[in-house]
XYZ file of C-alpha atoms in Angstrom:
351
model
C 1.949 34.465 9.189
C 4.182 32.577 11.571
C 5.687 29.166 12.345
C 6.203 27.898 15.882
C 7.949 24.695 16.937
C 7.613 22.198 19.768
C 8.758 18.662 20.485
C 6.472 15.917 19.174
C 8.062 12.732 20.499
C 11.181 10.609 20.865
C 12.012 7.759 18.506
C 13.305 4.392 19.780
C 16.863 5.401 18.786
C 16.648 8.531 20.933
C 16.170 11.062 18.138
C 13.584 13.754 18.750
C 10.800 14.456 16.280
C 9.574 18.036 16.169
C 6.180 19.584 15.423
C 5.937 22.777 13.375
C 2.751 24.848 13.498
C 2.133 27.026 10.449
C -0.476 29.748 11.037
C -1.735 32.511 8.779
C -3.709 35.707 9.402
C -7.034 34.005 8.608
C -6.729 31.600 11.560
C -5.907 28.633 9.320
C -3.362 26.414 11.072
C -1.391 23.401 9.832
C 0.640 21.103 12.114
C 3.520 19.279 10.382
C 6.114 16.987 11.921
C 9.549 16.238 10.508
C 8.763 12.541 11.101
C 7.716 11.524 7.595
C 6.711 15.099 6.801
C 3.281 14.197 8.212
C 0.502 16.798 8.395
C -1.005 15.778 11.748
C -3.678 18.515 11.837
C -5.126 21.090 9.454
C -7.585 23.574 10.935
C -9.611 25.402 8.271
C -12.416 27.950 8.817
C -15.929 27.250 7.528
C -18.553 29.692 6.216
C -19.206 30.867 9.798
C -15.527 31.286 10.631
C -15.473 28.182 12.816
C -12.403 25.954 12.609
C -12.395 22.208 12.045
C -9.533 19.768 11.593
C -9.977 18.495 8.020
C -7.377 15.691 7.925
C -7.609 12.266 9.530
C -4.910 11.244 11.980
C -3.578 8.831 14.563
C -4.164 9.235 18.288
C -0.538 9.327 19.430
C 3.083 9.715 18.437
C 3.891 5.995 18.654
C 1.382 5.150 15.910
C 2.904 7.777 13.627
C 6.263 6.009 13.970
C 4.871 3.149 11.852
C 1.903 5.040 10.287
C 0.279 1.953 8.720
C -2.296 3.991 6.737
C 0.340 6.526 5.548
C -1.816 9.283 7.080
C -0.853 12.629 5.522
C 2.781 11.589 5.040
C 5.347 12.293 2.361
C 5.581 9.263 0.078
C 8.699 8.230 -1.854
C 11.017 7.614 -3.351
C 8.182 6.089 -5.364
C 4.507 6.713 -4.733
C 1.948 4.008 -5.520
C 2.621 0.451 -6.722
C 5.365 -1.414 -8.584
C 4.481 -4.899 -9.852
C 6.196 -7.911 -8.276
C 8.434 -5.665 -6.180
C 10.854 -5.589 -9.080
C 12.534 -2.682 -10.821
C 14.802 -2.738 -13.869
C 16.988 0.213 -14.831
C 19.309 -0.332 -17.748
C 20.747 -3.822 -17.441
C 20.262 -4.015 -13.660
C 17.305 -5.444 -11.760
C 16.492 -4.441 -8.181
C 14.321 -6.363 -5.724
C 11.968 -4.254 -3.617
C 9.900 -5.088 -0.561
C 6.596 -6.780 -1.412
C 4.295 -5.116 1.119
C 1.012 -5.147 -0.841
C 0.535 -8.718 -1.964
C 3.324 -9.120 -4.502
C 3.465 -5.362 -5.144
C 5.787 -2.782 -3.699
C 3.486 -0.058 -2.317
C 4.718 3.455 -1.465
C 8.332 2.192 -1.381
C 7.825 -0.221 1.515
C 8.376 0.193 5.242
C 11.605 2.157 4.730
C 10.015 4.810 2.511
C 9.933 8.508 3.243
C 6.852 8.182 5.458
C 9.023 6.517 8.117
C 12.097 8.781 7.843
C 13.115 11.599 10.187
C 13.912 14.714 8.154
C 16.305 17.499 8.994
C 14.168 20.597 9.419
C 14.462 24.366 9.546
C 12.271 27.434 9.193
C 13.232 29.940 6.532
C 11.522 32.949 4.965
C 10.988 32.549 1.229
C 9.557 35.565 -0.591
C 8.277 37.064 2.698
C 6.483 33.797 3.499
C 7.770 31.615 6.357
C 8.372 28.078 5.105
C 9.190 24.758 6.728
C 12.095 23.144 4.897
C 12.574 19.386 5.264
C 15.584 17.542 3.890
C 16.703 13.932 3.877
C 19.325 11.798 2.196
C 18.304 8.233 1.324
C 21.319 5.967 0.979
C 21.495 3.776 -2.091
C 19.536 0.522 -1.596
C 18.399 1.534 1.917
C 14.878 1.312 0.521
C 15.758 -1.189 -2.212
C 16.125 1.510 -4.881
C 19.475 2.449 -6.427
C 21.173 5.794 -5.947
C 21.849 8.120 -3.045
C 18.830 10.412 -3.228
C 18.845 13.912 -1.743
C 15.316 15.166 -1.078
C 14.158 18.663 -0.140
C 10.519 19.458 0.573
C 9.158 22.903 1.480
C 5.775 23.510 3.114
C 4.409 27.074 3.092
C 1.031 28.432 4.210
C -0.099 31.666 2.577
C -2.652 34.244 3.695
C -5.048 33.112 0.969
C -5.293 29.733 2.742
C -3.060 27.838 0.333
C -0.756 25.089 1.577
C 2.029 24.861 -0.989
C 4.270 21.778 -1.139
C 7.438 22.109 -3.221
C 9.409 18.921 -3.944
C 13.002 18.732 -5.182
C 15.212 15.651 -5.439
C 18.364 14.481 -7.193
C 20.240 11.160 -7.254
C 23.838 10.215 -7.976
C 22.595 7.194 -9.982
C 19.707 6.563 -12.345
C 16.686 5.855 -10.138
C 12.958 6.258 -9.672
C 11.725 9.586 -8.261
C 7.985 9.992 -7.764
C 6.976 11.896 -4.628
C 3.587 12.845 -3.183
C 1.704 13.588 0.023
C -0.890 11.057 1.187
C -3.271 13.462 2.957
C -6.673 12.084 3.974
C -9.212 14.939 3.718
C -12.718 15.368 5.074
C -13.826 18.977 4.605
C -16.619 18.626 7.168
C -14.063 17.632 9.819
C -12.039 14.485 10.348
C -14.590 12.993 12.765
C -17.751 13.979 10.854
C -18.547 10.712 9.069
C -18.313 9.727 5.416
C -17.463 11.964 2.458
C -20.343 10.879 0.190
C -21.892 14.387 0.038
C -18.643 16.082 -0.930
C -18.901 17.423 -4.472
C -15.843 16.780 -6.652
C -14.706 17.898 -10.086
C -11.578 16.453 -11.755
C -10.067 17.758 -14.984
C -9.482 14.341 -16.527
C -10.873 12.734 -19.671
C -9.128 9.404 -18.992
C -8.319 7.068 -16.101
C -6.220 3.936 -15.629
C -8.310 0.808 -14.927
C -6.743 -1.795 -12.648
C -6.334 -5.547 -12.501
C -7.086 -7.749 -9.494
C -3.728 -6.769 -7.934
C -4.650 -3.062 -8.019
C -2.114 -2.409 -10.776
C -2.919 -0.561 -14.008
C -4.016 -3.244 -16.474
C -2.423 -1.500 -19.461
C -5.518 0.286 -20.736
C -6.212 4.005 -20.719
C -9.992 4.431 -20.731
C -12.261 7.394 -21.279
C -14.129 8.448 -18.132
C -17.225 9.186 -20.210
C -20.078 6.851 -19.329
C -18.316 5.487 -16.216
C -18.366 6.294 -12.477
C -14.979 7.970 -13.083
C -16.520 10.899 -14.942
C -15.915 13.851 -12.617
C -15.553 16.356 -15.460
C -18.589 18.177 -14.107
C -19.171 18.451 -10.346
C -20.902 15.493 -8.707
C -21.177 13.993 -5.241
C -18.465 11.452 -4.480
C -21.159 9.102 -3.177
C -23.185 9.167 -6.377
C -21.321 6.274 -8.003
C -19.171 4.962 -5.166
C -21.413 1.889 -4.705
C -21.767 1.288 -8.439
C -21.751 -2.230 -9.880
C -19.190 -1.028 -12.415
C -16.401 -3.645 -12.111
C -13.628 -1.144 -11.332
C -15.400 0.507 -8.387
C -16.910 -2.744 -7.141
C -13.474 -4.400 -7.084
C -12.024 -1.954 -4.531
C -15.203 -0.809 -2.777
C -14.962 2.747 -4.063
C -12.238 4.651 -5.868
C -8.521 3.854 -5.747
C -7.499 4.830 -9.268
C -5.203 7.141 -11.161
C -6.612 9.842 -13.420
C -4.813 11.261 -16.457
C -5.042 14.992 -15.837
C -5.564 17.563 -18.542
C -2.829 20.123 -19.092
C 0.215 17.841 -19.205
C 3.013 19.298 -17.068
C 1.722 22.879 -16.798
C 1.024 24.158 -13.302
C -2.788 24.432 -13.296
C -6.001 23.801 -11.372
C -6.882 20.096 -11.600
C -9.450 19.313 -8.879
C -12.108 21.187 -6.903
C -13.932 19.654 -3.919
C -16.683 21.298 -1.873
C -18.615 20.282 1.223
C -22.126 21.778 1.335
C -22.759 21.976 5.085
C -19.526 23.723 6.066
C -19.132 25.659 2.823
C -15.467 24.670 2.651
C -13.913 24.322 -0.791
C -10.529 22.788 -1.604
C -8.824 23.407 -4.940
C -5.808 21.379 -6.031
C -3.102 22.799 -8.298
C -0.177 20.797 -9.669
C 2.287 20.453 -12.536
C 2.118 16.648 -12.550
C 0.241 14.508 -15.110
C -1.567 12.114 -12.763
C -3.577 12.049 -9.560
C -4.686 9.098 -7.428
C -8.191 9.370 -6.008
C -8.532 7.091 -2.987
C -11.746 7.081 -0.954
C -10.320 5.375 2.164
C -11.870 2.027 1.373
C -9.627 0.069 3.745
C -9.538 1.977 7.048
C -9.224 -0.175 10.166
C -12.566 0.434 11.891
C -11.435 -1.354 15.068
C -8.924 1.375 15.977
C -9.400 4.601 17.895
C -7.947 7.637 16.143
C -7.204 11.228 17.179
C -9.710 12.984 19.436
C -11.152 9.531 20.192
C -12.666 9.312 16.718
C -13.723 6.025 15.123
C -13.054 6.169 11.369
C -15.109 4.098 8.992
C -15.002 3.238 5.313
C -15.179 6.323 3.062
C -14.310 8.647 5.961
C -11.931 10.625 3.742
C -10.639 11.147 0.234
C -7.018 11.360 -0.891
C -5.842 13.282 -3.955
C -2.232 12.221 -4.478
C -0.550 14.129 -7.308
C 2.075 11.935 -8.956
C 3.517 10.190 -11.960
C 1.640 7.060 -12.957
C 1.641 3.794 -10.928
C 3.864 0.944 -12.148
C 5.120 3.208 -14.946
C 8.575 1.601 -14.633
C 7.021 -1.512 -16.187
C 4.792 0.319 -18.669
C 6.954 2.245 -21.134
C 3.948 3.899 -22.805
C 3.388 5.922 -19.603
C 5.503 8.896 -18.523
C 8.697 7.481 -17.025
C 9.532 8.102 -13.343
C 13.198 7.236 -13.950
C 15.541 10.191 -13.514
C 19.150 10.040 -14.657
C 22.052 10.712 -12.325
C 22.217 14.439 -11.613
C 18.841 15.151 -13.226
C 16.731 17.210 -10.830
C 13.148 16.325 -9.968
C 11.144 19.520 -9.305
C 7.396 19.755 -8.785
C 4.824 21.755 -6.799
C 1.365 20.866 -5.530
C -0.948 23.298 -3.736
C -4.083 22.656 -1.695
C -6.016 25.926 -1.455
C -9.056 26.418 0.765
C -11.920 28.854 0.324
C -15.608 29.218 1.206
C -18.657 29.045 -1.015
C-alpha cells in the first residue's frame, strides 16, 4: 500500500490544490484531491482483473473548483436540505443560502465541497492514510460556530475505502457530514445503472413533498418501489408511477437504516457484467439513495464521456434531511465542545 502526491491545479487566489493517489496491493487505486476532499477517480478490478474507473467526474480542474453536481465531494457542515434556508438553535435564528429553490442544499456554495483542506499523509495502524483538515469560521457558511473538521481516507488491501469523520465546534451548531460519490460499478462511462442489483437494510423511508423535503411521515418500504430489503435491480421500479419516484424521476430519498448507530453492513450493490460488488458499512442511521436524476446531459465529462440520467447512484450516509426542523428525527445539532465522530466504508469485491 502506498500514497503518492502530485499537483492538481491552482485556485484563483494562487493556492495550489494537490492530488493524492492511494494504491493497494490488489491494483485498486483511488485519486483524492484536497480541494473539497473530492474522489476524482476510483479504479477497481473486475472479475477478470481489469480495472475500470467506477466514479463519475468532471473533465478538468476548473470545473471541480465550482463542482455544480457535488461529484464525489465531502459535504458539510450539513448534508442534504434545510427548509427555507433557516436554522434555529436555542433562541437564535440563522439565515442560510437558498440554493435549491427555497431550501439550503448541502450547505450552499461555501460548503465543504468548495473548501481547500490542509492535507498530510500519515501511517495509521500500518495503513497509509490521507488526513484532511479544515477550520470553518463561524457564519462563513451561514452556520454558527467555528467548526474544526478532520477527515481521514484510507485504502486497505481488502479493497475497502474507509472514510473517518471528526468535527467539533466552539458553539452549538449543525454537524452532518457525508461524501457525495457517484458510483457506476460497470465504469463511469458505461451507461445507466438500471441493471445494478441493490439491497438496503431499511424497513422505512422518508417520503418527500414537492420541495424535496421530508413531508413528516416515516413510511414502511413494504409494497413500494423503496423495498430493497431483498436484492433487486435498481431499474425495476425506477420508472414506477408511484408518486414518490415519479415526482423526482427516480430515487432521491432517505432510508431509515436498521441497526441504529452500530457500525454495520447497510447496503450491498452488484453489477452482473463486471462482477464488481460494493458493500457499504456505517454507524449512521440514515442513507440517501440518489440515482442521478438531474445530470446535465449537455456537458462533456472526464475521458470525453457524456453522462445521462441514471448514469450513477449515490449512497450518502448521514443524519436525516431537515432534521433541524423535525424534532422527532435524530438531531444533527451538536453542543459546543461535543465531538462528532463517524465512519463509513465502501468495500469492493467480486462475485
